[in-house]
Short mmCIF file of C-alpha atoms in Angstrom, two decimals:
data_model
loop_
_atom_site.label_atom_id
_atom_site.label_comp_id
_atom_site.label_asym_id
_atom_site.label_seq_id
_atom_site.Cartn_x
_atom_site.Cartn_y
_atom_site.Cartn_z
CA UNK A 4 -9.80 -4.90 55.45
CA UNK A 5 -13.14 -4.78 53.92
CA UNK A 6 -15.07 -8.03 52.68
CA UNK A 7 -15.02 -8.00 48.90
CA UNK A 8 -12.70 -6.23 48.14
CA UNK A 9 -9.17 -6.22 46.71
CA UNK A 10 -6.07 -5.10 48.48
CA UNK A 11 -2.31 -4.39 47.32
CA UNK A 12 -0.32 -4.78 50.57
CA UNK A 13 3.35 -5.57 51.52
CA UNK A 14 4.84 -5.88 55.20
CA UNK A 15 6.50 -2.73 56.05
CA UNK A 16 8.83 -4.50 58.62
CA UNK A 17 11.92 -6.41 57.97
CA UNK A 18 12.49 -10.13 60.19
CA UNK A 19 12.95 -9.79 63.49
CA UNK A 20 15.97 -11.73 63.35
CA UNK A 21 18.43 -10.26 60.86
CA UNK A 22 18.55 -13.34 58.93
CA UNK A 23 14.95 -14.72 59.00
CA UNK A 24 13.40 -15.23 55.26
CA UNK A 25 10.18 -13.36 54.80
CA UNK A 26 7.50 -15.72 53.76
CA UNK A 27 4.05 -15.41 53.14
CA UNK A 28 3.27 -17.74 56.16
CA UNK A 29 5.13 -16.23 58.90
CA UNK A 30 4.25 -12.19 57.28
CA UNK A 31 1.12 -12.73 57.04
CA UNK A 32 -0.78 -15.24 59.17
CA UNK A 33 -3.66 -12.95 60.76
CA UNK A 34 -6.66 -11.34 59.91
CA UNK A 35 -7.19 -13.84 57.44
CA UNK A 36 -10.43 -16.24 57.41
CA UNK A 37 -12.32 -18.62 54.83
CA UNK A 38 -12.43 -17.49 51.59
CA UNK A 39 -9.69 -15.38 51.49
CA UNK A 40 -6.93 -15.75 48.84
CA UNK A 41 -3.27 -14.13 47.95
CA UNK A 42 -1.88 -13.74 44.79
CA UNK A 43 1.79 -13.28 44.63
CA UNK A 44 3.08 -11.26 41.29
CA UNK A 45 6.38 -12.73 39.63
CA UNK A 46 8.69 -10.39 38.18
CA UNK A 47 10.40 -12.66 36.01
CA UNK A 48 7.70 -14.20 33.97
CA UNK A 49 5.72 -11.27 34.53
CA UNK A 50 2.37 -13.09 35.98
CA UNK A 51 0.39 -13.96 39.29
CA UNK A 52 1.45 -17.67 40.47
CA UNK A 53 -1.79 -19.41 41.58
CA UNK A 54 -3.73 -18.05 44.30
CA UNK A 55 -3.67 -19.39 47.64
CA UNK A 56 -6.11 -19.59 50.16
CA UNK A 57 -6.58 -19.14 53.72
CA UNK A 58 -7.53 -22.49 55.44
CA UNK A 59 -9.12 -21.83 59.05
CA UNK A 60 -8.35 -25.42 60.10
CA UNK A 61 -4.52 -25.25 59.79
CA UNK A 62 -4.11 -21.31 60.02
CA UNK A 63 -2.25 -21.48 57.07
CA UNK A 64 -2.30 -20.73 53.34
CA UNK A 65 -2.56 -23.54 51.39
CA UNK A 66 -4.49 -25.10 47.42
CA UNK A 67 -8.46 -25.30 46.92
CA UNK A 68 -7.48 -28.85 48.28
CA UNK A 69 -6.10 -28.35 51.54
CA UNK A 70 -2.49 -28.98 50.90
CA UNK A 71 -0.82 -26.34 53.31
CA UNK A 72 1.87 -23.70 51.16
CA UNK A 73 3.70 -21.47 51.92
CA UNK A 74 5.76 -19.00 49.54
CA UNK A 75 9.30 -17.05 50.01
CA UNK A 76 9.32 -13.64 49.86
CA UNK A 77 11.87 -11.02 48.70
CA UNK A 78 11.65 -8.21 52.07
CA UNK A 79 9.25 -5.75 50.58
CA UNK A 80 7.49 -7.82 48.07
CA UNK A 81 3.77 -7.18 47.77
CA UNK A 82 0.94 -9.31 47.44
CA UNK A 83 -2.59 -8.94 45.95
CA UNK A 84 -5.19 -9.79 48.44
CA UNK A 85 -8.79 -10.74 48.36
CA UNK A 86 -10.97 -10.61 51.55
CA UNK A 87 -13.89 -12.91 51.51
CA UNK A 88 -15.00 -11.34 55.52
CA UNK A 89 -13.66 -8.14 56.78
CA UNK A 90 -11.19 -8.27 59.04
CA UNK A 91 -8.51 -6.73 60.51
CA UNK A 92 -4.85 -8.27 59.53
CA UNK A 93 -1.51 -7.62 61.47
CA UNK A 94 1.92 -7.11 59.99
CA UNK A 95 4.66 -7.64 62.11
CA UNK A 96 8.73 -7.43 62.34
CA UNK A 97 11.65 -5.21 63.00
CA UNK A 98 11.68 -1.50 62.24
CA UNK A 99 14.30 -0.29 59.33
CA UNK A 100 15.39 2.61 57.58
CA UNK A 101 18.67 1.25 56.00
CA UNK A 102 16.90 -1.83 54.15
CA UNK A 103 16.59 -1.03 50.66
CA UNK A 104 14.18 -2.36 48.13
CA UNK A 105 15.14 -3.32 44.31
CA UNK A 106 12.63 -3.28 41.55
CA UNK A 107 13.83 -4.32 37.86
CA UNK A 108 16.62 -6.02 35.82
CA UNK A 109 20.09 -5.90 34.72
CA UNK A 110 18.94 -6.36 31.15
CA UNK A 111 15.58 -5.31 29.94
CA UNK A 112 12.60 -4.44 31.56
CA UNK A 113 10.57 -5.40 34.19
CA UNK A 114 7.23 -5.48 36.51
CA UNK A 115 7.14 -5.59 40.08
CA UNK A 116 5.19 -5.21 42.69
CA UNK A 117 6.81 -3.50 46.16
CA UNK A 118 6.04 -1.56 49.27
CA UNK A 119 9.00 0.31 51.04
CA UNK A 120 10.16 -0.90 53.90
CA UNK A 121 9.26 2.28 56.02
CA UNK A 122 5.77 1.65 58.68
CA UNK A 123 4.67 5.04 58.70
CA UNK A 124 2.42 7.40 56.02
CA UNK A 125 4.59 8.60 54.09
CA UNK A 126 4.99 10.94 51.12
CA UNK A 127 5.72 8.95 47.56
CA UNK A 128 8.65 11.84 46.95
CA UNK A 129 9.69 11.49 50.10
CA UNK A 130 11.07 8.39 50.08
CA UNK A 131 14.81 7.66 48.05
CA UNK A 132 14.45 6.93 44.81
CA UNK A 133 17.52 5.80 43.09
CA UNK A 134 18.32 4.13 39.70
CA UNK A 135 15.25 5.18 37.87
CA UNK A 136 15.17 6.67 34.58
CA UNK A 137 12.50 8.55 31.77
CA UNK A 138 9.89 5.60 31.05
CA UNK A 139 9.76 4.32 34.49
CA UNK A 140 6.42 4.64 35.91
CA UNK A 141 4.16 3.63 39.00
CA UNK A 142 0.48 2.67 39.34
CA UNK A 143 -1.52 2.26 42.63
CA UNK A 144 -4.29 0.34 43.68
CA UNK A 145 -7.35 1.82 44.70
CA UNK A 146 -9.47 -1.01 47.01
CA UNK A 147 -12.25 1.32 47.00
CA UNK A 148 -12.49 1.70 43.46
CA UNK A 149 -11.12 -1.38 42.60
CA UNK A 150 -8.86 0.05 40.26
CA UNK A 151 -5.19 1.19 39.50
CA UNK A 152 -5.09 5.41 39.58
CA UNK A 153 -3.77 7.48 36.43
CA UNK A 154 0.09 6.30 36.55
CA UNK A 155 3.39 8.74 37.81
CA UNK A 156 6.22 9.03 35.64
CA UNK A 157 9.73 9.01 36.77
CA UNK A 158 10.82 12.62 35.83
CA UNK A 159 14.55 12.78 35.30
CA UNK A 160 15.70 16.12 35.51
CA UNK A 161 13.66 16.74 38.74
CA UNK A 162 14.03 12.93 39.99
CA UNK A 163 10.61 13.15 41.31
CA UNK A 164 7.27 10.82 40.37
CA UNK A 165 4.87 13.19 38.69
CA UNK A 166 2.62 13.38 35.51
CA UNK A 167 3.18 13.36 32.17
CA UNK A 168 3.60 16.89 31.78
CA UNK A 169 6.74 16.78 34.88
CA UNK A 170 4.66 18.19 37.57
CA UNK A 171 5.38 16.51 40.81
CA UNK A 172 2.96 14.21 42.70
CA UNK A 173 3.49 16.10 45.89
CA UNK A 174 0.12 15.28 47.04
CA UNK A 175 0.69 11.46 46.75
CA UNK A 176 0.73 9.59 50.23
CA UNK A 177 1.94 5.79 50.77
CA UNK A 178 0.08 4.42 53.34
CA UNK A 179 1.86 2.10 55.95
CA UNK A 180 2.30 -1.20 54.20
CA UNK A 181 0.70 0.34 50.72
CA UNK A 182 2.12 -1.55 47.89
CA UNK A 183 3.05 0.00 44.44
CA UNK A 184 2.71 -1.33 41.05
CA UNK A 185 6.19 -0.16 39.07
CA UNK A 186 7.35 -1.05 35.33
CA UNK A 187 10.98 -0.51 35.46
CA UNK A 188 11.70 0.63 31.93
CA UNK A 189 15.39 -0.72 32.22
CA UNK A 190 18.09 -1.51 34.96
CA UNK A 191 17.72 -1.88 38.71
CA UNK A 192 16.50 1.34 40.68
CA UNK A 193 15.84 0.92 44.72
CA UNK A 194 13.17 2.51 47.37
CA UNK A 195 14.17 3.37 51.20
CA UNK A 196 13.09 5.65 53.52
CA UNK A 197 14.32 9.32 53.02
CA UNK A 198 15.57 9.23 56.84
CA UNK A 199 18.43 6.51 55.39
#
């Protein structure tokens, strides 16, 4: 990762032991340096929880006054991250392909903010989309630009991501551990690898 810049990542592994909780401490714990931070997105009240930052003498995230945190994660969850120094950071954990992810509610809408839990490029209508409905739709970061691309719509009647007009985002690619921005109109729709 670059210094300065703005980053929309999720671990692409599950725990190594089929039980362990993902947290923001034990996912991601390297890379990171002085002056970085991590904002974690909450679905429910729709808003970033206070930032966190990266304290060098505890290896550990933690407040502006040095009070060590650390945050549960939901396996796939994303987090927005700012790099103060460039650096390279390591995501680590089990391989699966039967692990799906949820995005949405029972009743009403929702934000969230996900990466599948597949670490390999992948195409976005590659991957198993299920659950999803007209008026769902996607946005992805751009850390070069430092902004969100033009939105895919959920397109019912092909069940592909795509435009407004239906055409298909075929040329779309996830990187490993790429997170994606999606406003689930209504109900609960899930991501997993296409191999599942």
């Amino acid at each position: 990762m670059q210094a300065g810049k703005w980053y929309q990542i999720g671990n692409p592994f599950v725990g190594l032991e089929k039980e362990s909780l993902a947290t923001l401490g034990k996912d991601f714990s390297s890379g990171f340096s002085a002056g970085d931070r991590i904002y974690v997105y909450d679905s429910s009240t729709s808003t970033y929880a206070k930032p966190v930052y990266w304290n060098p003498t505890t290896n550990s995230w933690g407040t502006l006054l040095g009070e060590s945190v650390d945050i549960n994660l939901k396996e796939g969850q994303a987090i927005f991250v700012y790099k103060a120094t460039s650096g390279t950071v390591t995501l680590k954990g089990r391989v699966a392909i039967d692990t799906p992810v949820s995005v949405g509610a029972e009743n009403g809408s929702a934000w969230a903010q996900i990466v599948c839990l597949y670490p390999g490029e992948t195409a976005l209508n590659e991957l198993k989309w299920e659950g999803f409905n007209s008026g769902d739709r996607m946005y992805l970061y751009d850390s070069e630009t430092s902004q969100y691309q033009t939105p895919v719509y959920w397109n019912a009647a092909t069940q592909t991501w795509g435009d407004l007009f239906g055409t298909p985002a075929n040329d779309v690619t996830l990187n490993p551990g790429q997170a994606m921005f999606i406003y689930k109109n209504t109900g609960v729709g899930t991501c997993t690898p296409a191999a599942n």
